[in-house]
PDB file of C-alpha atoms in Angstrom:
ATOM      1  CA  UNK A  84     118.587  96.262  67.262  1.00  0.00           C
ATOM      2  CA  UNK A  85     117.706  95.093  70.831  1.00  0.00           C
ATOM      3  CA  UNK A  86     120.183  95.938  73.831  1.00  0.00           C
ATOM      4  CA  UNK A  87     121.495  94.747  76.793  1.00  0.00           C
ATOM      5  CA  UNK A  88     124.182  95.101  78.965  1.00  0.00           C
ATOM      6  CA  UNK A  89     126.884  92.593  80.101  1.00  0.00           C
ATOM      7  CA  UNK A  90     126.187  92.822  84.022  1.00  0.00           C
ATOM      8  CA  UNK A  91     125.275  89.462  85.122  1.00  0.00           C
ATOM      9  CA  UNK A  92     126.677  87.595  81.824  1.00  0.00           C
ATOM     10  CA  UNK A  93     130.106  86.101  80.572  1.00  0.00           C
ATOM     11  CA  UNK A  94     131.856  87.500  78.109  1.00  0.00           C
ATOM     12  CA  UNK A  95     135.024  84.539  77.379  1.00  0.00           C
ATOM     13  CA  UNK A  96     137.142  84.204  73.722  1.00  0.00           C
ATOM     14  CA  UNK A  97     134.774  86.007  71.839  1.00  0.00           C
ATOM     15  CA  UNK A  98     131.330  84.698  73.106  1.00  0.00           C
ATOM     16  CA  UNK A  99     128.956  85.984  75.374  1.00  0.00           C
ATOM     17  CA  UNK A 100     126.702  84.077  77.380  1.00  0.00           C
ATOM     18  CA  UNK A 101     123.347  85.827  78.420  1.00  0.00           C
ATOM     19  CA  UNK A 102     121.886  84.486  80.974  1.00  0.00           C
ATOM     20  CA  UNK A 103     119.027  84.732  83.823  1.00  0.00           C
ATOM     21  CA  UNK A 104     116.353  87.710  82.659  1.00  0.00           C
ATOM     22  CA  UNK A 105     118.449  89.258  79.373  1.00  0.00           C
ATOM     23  CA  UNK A 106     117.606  85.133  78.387  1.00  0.00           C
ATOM     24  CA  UNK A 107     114.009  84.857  79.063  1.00  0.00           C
ATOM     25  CA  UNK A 108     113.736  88.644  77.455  1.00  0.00           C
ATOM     26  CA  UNK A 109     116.074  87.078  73.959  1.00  0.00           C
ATOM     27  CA  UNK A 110     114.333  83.803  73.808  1.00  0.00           C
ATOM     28  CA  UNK A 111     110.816  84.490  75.201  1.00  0.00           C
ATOM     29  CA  UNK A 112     109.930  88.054  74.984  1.00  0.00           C
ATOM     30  CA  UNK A 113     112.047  88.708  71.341  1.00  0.00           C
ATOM     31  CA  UNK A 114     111.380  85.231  70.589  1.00  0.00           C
ATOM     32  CA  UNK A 115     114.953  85.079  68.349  1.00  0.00           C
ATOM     33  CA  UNK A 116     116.401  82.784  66.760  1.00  0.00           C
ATOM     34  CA  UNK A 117     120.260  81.531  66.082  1.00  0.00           C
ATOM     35  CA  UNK A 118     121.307  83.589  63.297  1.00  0.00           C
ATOM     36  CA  UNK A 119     119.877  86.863  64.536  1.00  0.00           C
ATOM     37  CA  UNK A 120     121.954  89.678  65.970  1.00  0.00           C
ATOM     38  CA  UNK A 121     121.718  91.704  68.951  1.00  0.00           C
ATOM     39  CA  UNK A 122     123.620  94.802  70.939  1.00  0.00           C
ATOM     40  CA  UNK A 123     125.689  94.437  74.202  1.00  0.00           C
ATOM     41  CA  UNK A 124     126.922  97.098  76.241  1.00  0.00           C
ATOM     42  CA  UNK A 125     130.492  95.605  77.999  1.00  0.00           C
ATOM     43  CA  UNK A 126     131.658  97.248  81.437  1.00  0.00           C
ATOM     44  CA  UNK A 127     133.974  99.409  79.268  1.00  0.00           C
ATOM     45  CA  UNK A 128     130.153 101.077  77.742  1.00  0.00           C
ATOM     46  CA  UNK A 129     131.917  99.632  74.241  1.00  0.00           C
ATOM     47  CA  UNK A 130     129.020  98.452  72.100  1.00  0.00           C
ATOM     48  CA  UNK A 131     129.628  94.747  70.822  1.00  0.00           C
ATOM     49  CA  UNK A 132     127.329  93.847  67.904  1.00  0.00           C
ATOM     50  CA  UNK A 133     126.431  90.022  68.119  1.00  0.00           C
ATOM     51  CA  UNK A 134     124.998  87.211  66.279  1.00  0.00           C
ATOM     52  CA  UNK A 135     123.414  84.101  68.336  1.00  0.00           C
ATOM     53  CA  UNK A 136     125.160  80.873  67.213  1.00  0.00           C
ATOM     54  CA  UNK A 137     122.606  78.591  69.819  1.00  0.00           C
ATOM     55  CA  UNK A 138     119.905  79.265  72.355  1.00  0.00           C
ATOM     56  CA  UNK A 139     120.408  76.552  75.179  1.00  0.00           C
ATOM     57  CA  UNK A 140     118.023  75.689  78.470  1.00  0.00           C
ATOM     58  CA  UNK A 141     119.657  78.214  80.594  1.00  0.00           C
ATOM     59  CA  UNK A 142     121.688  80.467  78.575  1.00  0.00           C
ATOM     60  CA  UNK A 143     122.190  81.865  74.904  1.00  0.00           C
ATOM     61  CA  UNK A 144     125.393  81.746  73.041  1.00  0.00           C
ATOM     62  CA  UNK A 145     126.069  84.515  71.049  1.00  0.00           C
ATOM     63  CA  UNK A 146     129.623  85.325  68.975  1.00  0.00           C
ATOM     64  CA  UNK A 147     130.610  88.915  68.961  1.00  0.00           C
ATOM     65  CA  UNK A 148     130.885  90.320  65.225  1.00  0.00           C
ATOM     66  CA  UNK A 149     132.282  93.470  66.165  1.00  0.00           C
ATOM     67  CA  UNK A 150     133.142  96.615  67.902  1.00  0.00           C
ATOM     68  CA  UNK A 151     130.619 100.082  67.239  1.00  0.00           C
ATOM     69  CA  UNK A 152     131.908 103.567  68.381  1.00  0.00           C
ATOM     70  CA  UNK A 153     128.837 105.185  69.358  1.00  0.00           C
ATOM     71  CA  UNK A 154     128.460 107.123  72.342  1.00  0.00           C
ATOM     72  CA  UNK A 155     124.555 107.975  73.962  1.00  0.00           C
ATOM     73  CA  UNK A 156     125.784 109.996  76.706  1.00  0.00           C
ATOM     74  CA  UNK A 157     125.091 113.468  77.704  1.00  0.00           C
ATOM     75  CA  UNK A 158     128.477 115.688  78.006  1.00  0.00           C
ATOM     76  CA  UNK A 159     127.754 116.270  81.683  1.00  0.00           C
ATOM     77  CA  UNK A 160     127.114 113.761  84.516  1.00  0.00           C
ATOM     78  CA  UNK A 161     123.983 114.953  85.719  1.00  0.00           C
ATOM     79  CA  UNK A 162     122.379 113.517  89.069  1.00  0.00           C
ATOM     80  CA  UNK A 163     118.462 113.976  89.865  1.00  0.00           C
ATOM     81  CA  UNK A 164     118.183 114.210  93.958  1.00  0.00           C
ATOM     82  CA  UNK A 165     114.493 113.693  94.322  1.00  0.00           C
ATOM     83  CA  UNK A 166     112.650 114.077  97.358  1.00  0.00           C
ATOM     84  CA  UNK A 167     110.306 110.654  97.720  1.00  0.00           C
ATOM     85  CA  UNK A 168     107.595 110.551  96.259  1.00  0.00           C
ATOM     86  CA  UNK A 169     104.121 108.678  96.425  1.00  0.00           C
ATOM     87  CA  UNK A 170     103.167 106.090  94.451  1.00  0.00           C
ATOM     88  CA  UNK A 171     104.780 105.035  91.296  1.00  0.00           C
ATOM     89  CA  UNK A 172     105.813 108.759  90.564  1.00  0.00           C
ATOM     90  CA  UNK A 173     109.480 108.123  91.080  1.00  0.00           C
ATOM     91  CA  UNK A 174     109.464 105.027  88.981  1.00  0.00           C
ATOM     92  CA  UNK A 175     108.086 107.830  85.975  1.00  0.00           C
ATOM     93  CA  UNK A 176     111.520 110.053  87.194  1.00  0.00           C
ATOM     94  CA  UNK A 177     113.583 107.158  86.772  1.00  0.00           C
ATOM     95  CA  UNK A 178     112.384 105.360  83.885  1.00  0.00           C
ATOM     96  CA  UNK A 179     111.850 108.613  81.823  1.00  0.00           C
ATOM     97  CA  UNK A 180     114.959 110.243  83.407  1.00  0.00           C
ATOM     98  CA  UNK A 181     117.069 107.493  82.024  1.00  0.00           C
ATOM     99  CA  UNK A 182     115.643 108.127  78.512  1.00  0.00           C
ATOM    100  CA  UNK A 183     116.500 111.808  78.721  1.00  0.00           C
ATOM    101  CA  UNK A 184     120.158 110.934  79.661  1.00  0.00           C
ATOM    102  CA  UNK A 185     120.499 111.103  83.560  1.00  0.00           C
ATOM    103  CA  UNK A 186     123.490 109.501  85.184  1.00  0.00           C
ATOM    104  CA  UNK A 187     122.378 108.579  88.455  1.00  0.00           C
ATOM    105  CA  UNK A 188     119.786 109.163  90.913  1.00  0.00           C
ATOM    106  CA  UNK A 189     119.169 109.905  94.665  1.00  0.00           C
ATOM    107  CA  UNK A 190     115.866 109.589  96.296  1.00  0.00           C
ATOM    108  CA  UNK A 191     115.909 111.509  99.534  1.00  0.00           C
ATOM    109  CA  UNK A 192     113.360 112.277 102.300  1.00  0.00           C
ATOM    110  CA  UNK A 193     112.793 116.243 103.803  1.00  0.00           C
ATOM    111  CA  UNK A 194     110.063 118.271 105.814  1.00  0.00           C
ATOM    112  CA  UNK A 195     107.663 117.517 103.284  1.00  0.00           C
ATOM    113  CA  UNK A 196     107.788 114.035 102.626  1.00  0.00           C
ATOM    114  CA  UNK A 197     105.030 111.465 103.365  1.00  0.00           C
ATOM    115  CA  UNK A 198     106.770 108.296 102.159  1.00  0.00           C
ATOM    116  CA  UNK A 199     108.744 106.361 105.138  1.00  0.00           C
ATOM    117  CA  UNK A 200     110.688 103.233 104.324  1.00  0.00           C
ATOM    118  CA  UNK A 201     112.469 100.723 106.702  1.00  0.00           C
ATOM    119  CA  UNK A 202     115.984  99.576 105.679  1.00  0.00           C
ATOM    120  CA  UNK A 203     114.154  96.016 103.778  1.00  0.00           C
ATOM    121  CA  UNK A 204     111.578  98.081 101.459  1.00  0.00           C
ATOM    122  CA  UNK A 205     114.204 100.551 100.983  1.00  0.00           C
ATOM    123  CA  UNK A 206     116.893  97.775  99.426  1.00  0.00           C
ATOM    124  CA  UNK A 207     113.426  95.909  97.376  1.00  0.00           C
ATOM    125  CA  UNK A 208     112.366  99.364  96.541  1.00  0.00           C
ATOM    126  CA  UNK A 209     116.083 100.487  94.902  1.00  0.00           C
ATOM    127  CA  UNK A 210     116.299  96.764  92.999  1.00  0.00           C
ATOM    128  CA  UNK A 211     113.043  97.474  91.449  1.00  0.00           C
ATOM    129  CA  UNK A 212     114.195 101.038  90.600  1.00  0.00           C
ATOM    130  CA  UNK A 213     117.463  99.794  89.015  1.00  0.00           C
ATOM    131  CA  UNK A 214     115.660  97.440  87.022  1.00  0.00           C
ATOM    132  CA  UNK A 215     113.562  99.895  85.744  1.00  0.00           C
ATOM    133  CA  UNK A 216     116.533 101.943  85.460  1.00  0.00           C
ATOM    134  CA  UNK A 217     117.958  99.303  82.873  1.00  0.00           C
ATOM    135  CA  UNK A 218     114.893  98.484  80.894  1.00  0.00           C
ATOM    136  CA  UNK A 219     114.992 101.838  80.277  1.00  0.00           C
ATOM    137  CA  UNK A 220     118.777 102.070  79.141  1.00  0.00           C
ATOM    138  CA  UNK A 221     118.124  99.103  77.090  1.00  0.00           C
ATOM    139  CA  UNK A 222     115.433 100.797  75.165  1.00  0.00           C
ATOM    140  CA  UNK A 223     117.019 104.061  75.041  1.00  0.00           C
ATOM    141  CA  UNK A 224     119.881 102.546  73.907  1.00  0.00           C
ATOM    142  CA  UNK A 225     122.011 103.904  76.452  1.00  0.00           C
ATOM    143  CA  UNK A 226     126.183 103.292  77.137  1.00  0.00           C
ATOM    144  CA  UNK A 227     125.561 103.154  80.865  1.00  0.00           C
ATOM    145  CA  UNK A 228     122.798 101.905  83.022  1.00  0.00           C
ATOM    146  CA  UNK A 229     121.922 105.036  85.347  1.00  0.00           C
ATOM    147  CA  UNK A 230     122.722 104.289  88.904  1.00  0.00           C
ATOM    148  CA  UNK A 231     120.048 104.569  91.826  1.00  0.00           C
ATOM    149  CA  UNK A 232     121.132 105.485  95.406  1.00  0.00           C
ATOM    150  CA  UNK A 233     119.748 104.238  98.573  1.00  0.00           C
ATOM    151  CA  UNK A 234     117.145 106.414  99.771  1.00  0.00           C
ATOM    152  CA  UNK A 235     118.687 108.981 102.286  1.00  0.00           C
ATOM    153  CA  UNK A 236     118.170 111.468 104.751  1.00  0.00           C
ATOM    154  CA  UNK A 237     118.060 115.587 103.534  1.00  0.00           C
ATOM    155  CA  UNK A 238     121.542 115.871 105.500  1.00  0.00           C
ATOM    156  CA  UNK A 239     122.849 112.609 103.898  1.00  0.00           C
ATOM    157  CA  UNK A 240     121.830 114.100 100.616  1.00  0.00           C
ATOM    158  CA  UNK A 241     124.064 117.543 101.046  1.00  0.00           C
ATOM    159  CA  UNK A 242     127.198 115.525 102.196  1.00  0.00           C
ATOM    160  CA  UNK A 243     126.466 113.279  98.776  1.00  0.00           C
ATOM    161  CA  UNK A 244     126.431 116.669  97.082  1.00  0.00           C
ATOM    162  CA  UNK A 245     129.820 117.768  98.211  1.00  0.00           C
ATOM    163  CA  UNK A 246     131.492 116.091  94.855  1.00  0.00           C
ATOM    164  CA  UNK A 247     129.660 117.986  92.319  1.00  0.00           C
ATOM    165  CA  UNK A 248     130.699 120.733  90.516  1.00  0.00           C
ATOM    166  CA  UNK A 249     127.130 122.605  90.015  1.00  0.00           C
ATOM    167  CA  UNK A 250     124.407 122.425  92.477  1.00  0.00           C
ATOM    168  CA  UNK A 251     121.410 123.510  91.850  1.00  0.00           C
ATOM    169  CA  UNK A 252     117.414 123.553  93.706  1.00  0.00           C
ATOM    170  CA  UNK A 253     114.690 123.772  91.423  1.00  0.00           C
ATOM    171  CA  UNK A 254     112.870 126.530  93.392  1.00  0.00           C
ATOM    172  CA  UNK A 255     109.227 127.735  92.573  1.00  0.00           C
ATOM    173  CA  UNK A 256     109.231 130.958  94.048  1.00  0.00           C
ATOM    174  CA  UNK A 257     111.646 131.833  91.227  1.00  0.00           C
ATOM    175  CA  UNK A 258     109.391 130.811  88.935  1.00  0.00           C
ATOM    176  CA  UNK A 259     107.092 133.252  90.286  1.00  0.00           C
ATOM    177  CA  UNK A 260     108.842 136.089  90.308  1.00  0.00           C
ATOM    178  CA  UNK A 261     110.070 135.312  86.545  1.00  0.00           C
ATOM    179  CA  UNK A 262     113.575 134.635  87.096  1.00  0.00           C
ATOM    180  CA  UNK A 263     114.428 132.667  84.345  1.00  0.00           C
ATOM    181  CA  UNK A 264     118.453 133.444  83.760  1.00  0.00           C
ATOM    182  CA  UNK A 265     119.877 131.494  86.314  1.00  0.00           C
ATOM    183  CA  UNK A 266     119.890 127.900  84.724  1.00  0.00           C
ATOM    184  CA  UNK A 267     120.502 128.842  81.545  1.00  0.00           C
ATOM    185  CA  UNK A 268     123.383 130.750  83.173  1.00  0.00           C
ATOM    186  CA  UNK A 269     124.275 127.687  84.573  1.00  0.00           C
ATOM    187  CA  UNK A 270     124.572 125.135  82.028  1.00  0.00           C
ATOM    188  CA  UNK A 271     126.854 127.787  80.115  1.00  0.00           C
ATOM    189  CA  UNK A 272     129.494 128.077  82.431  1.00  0.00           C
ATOM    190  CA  UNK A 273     129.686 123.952  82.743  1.00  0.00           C
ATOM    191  CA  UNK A 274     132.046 122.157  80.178  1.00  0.00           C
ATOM    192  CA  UNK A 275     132.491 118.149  78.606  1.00  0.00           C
ATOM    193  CA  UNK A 276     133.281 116.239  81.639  1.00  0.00           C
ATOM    194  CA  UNK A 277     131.583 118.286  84.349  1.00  0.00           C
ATOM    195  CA  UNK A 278     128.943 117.415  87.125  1.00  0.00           C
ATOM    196  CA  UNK A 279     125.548 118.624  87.653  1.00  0.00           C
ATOM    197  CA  UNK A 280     123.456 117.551  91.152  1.00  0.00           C
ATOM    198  CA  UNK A 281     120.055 119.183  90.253  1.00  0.00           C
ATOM    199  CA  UNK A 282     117.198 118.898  93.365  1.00  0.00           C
ATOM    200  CA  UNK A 283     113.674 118.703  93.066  1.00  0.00           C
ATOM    201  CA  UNK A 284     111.496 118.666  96.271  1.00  0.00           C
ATOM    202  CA  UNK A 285     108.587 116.673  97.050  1.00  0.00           C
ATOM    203  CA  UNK A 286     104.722 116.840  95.863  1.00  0.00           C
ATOM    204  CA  UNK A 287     104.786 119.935  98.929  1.00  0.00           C
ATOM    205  CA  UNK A 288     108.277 121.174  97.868  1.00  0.00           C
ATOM    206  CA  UNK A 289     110.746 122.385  99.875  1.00  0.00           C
ATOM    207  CA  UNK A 290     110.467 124.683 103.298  1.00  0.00           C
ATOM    208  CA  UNK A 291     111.940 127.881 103.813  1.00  0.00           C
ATOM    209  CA  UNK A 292     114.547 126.353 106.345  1.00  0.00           C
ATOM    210  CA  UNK A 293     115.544 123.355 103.938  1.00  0.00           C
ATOM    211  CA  UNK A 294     115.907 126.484 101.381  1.00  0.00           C
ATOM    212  CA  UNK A 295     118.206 128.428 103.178  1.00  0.00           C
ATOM    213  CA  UNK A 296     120.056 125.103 104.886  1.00  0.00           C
ATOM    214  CA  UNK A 297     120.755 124.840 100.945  1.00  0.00           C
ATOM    215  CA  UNK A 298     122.277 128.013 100.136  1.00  0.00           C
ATOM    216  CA  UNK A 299     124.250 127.764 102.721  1.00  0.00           C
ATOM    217  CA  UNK A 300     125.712 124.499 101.728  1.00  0.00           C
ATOM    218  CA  UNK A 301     127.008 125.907  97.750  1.00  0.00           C
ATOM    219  CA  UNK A 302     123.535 125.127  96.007  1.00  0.00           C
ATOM    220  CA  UNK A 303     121.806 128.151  93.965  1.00  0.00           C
ATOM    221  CA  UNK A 304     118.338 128.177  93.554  1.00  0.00           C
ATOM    222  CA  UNK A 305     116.664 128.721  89.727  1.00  0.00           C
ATOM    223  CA  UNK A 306     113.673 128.957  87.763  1.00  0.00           C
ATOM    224  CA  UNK A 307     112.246 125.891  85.000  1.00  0.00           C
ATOM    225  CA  UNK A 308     109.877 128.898  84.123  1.00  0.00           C
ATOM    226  CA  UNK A 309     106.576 130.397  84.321  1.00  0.00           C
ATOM    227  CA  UNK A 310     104.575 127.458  85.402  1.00  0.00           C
ATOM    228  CA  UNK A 311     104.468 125.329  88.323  1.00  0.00           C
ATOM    229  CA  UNK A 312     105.489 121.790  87.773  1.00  0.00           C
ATOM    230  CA  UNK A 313     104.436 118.316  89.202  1.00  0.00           C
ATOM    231  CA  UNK A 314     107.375 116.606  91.552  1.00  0.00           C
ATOM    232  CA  UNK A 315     107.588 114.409  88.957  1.00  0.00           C
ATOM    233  CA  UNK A 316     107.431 116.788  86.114  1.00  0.00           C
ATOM    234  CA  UNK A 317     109.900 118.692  86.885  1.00  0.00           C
ATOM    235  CA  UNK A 318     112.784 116.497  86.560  1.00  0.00           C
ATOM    236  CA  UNK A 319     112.317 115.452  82.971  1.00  0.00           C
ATOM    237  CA  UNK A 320     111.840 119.287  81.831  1.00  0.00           C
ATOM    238  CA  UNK A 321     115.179 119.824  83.287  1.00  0.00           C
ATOM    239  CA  UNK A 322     116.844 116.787  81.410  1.00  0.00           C
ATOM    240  CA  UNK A 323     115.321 117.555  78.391  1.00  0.00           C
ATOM    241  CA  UNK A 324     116.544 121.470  78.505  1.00  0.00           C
ATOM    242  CA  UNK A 325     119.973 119.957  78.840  1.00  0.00           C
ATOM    243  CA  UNK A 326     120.092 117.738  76.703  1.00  0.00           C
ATOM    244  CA  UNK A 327     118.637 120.641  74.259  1.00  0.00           C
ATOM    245  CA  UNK A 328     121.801 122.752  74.946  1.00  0.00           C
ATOM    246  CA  UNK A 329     124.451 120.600  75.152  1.00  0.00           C
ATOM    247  CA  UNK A 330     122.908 118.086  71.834  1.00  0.00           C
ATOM    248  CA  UNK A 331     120.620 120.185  70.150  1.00  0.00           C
ATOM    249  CA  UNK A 332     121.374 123.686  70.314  1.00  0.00           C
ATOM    250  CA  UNK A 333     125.245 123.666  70.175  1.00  0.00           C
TER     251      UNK A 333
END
């Protein structure tokens, strides 16, 4: 059943209105018709199951059968800080991300970064990347759409990470040396209702300054093991070990 989310649409005695894209994606894309139903995600994350009663020039009217209890989300808030990277890689993080469960997301530039935005392609670049965000929530069927920060400096990014309960740097050198206990270690010691900030560095990773700036600001450094991952890689093997512990393996 397809899904959106009540963002931009009206939800008044028992009717929902969707309107602007979530109608050209019903009517054109889905091509449905009155009679057939469809999911909607309210501001609460309640899933409303609903059935279209008419499909008018500029917005469909849809009655609201019922409530579902279902809940998508991982046990843990978990926040990607990625370092920017070139190309459409960070649309991959956040499209894939949002499949694998992340919460949020905060794009960030360092030492190593080649990417350089001005204040307008920054704000154009974090629309398209919450849209993608949302497509992806949709499909994944989601109880949240992920939210995407505003690209930031490295020292804007450690005062962002002051709220977090874990912090953690994936760091390749322990990968190296085959230090492999400390995330593990990690997502043990964090309960139902806790926060993770997990950083990745750019396509040239971190240096040893922006390391050690790090540790001294509450964030441990750990292995994704034995092999060295892709900026973009890396991410996603992290969500997907979490949500193997704290779905899969417990």
């Amino acid at each position: 059943m397809q899904r959106y989310f009540l963002t931009n649409n009206q939800l008044i005695n028992n009717k929902v209105h969707m309107l602007g894209e979530d109608y050209h994606h019903i009517v054109r894309v889905m091509r449905m018709t009155p009679g057939e139903k469809f999911s909607v995600v309210n501001s609460d994350g309640k899933v409303l199951i609903c059935e279209i009663l008419e499909i008018h020039p500029e917005y469909v009217e849809a009655l609201v059968l019922t409530e579902k209890e279902e809940n998508r989300e991982l046990p843990i808030h978990v926040c990607i800080g990625s370092g920017l990277l070139k190309g459409d890689k960070f649309d991959i993080v956040i499209q894939k991300g949002t499949e694998l469960g992340a919460g949020s997301f905060l794009p960030f530039s360092s030492d190593r970064v080649v990417v350089k935005f001005d204040r307008k392609k920054k704000e154009k670049r974090v629309e398209r990347w919450q849209k993608i965000a949302k497509e992806a929530a949709e499909q994944s069927e989601r109880n949240i759409i992920p939210t995407v920060e505003i690209p930031c400096t490295f020292n804007e990014m450690i005062q962002f990470s002051e709220t977090f309960d874990k912090k953690l740097v994936a760091y390749e050198a322990k990968g190296r040396a085959n230090d492999t206990k400390d995330f593990p270690n990690v997502l043990k010691n964090l309960n139902s209702g806790d926060s993770l900030f997990i950083l990745f560095g750019p396509e040239g990773g971190f240096s040893d300054e922006e390391i050690h700036t790090l540790l001294e600001n509450g964030f441990e450094t750990c292995s994704l093991g034995p092999r060295i991952l892709r900026a973009e890689t890396a991410p996603l093997y992290a969500l997907a070990s979490i949500s193997f512990y704290f779905e899969l393996l417990r």
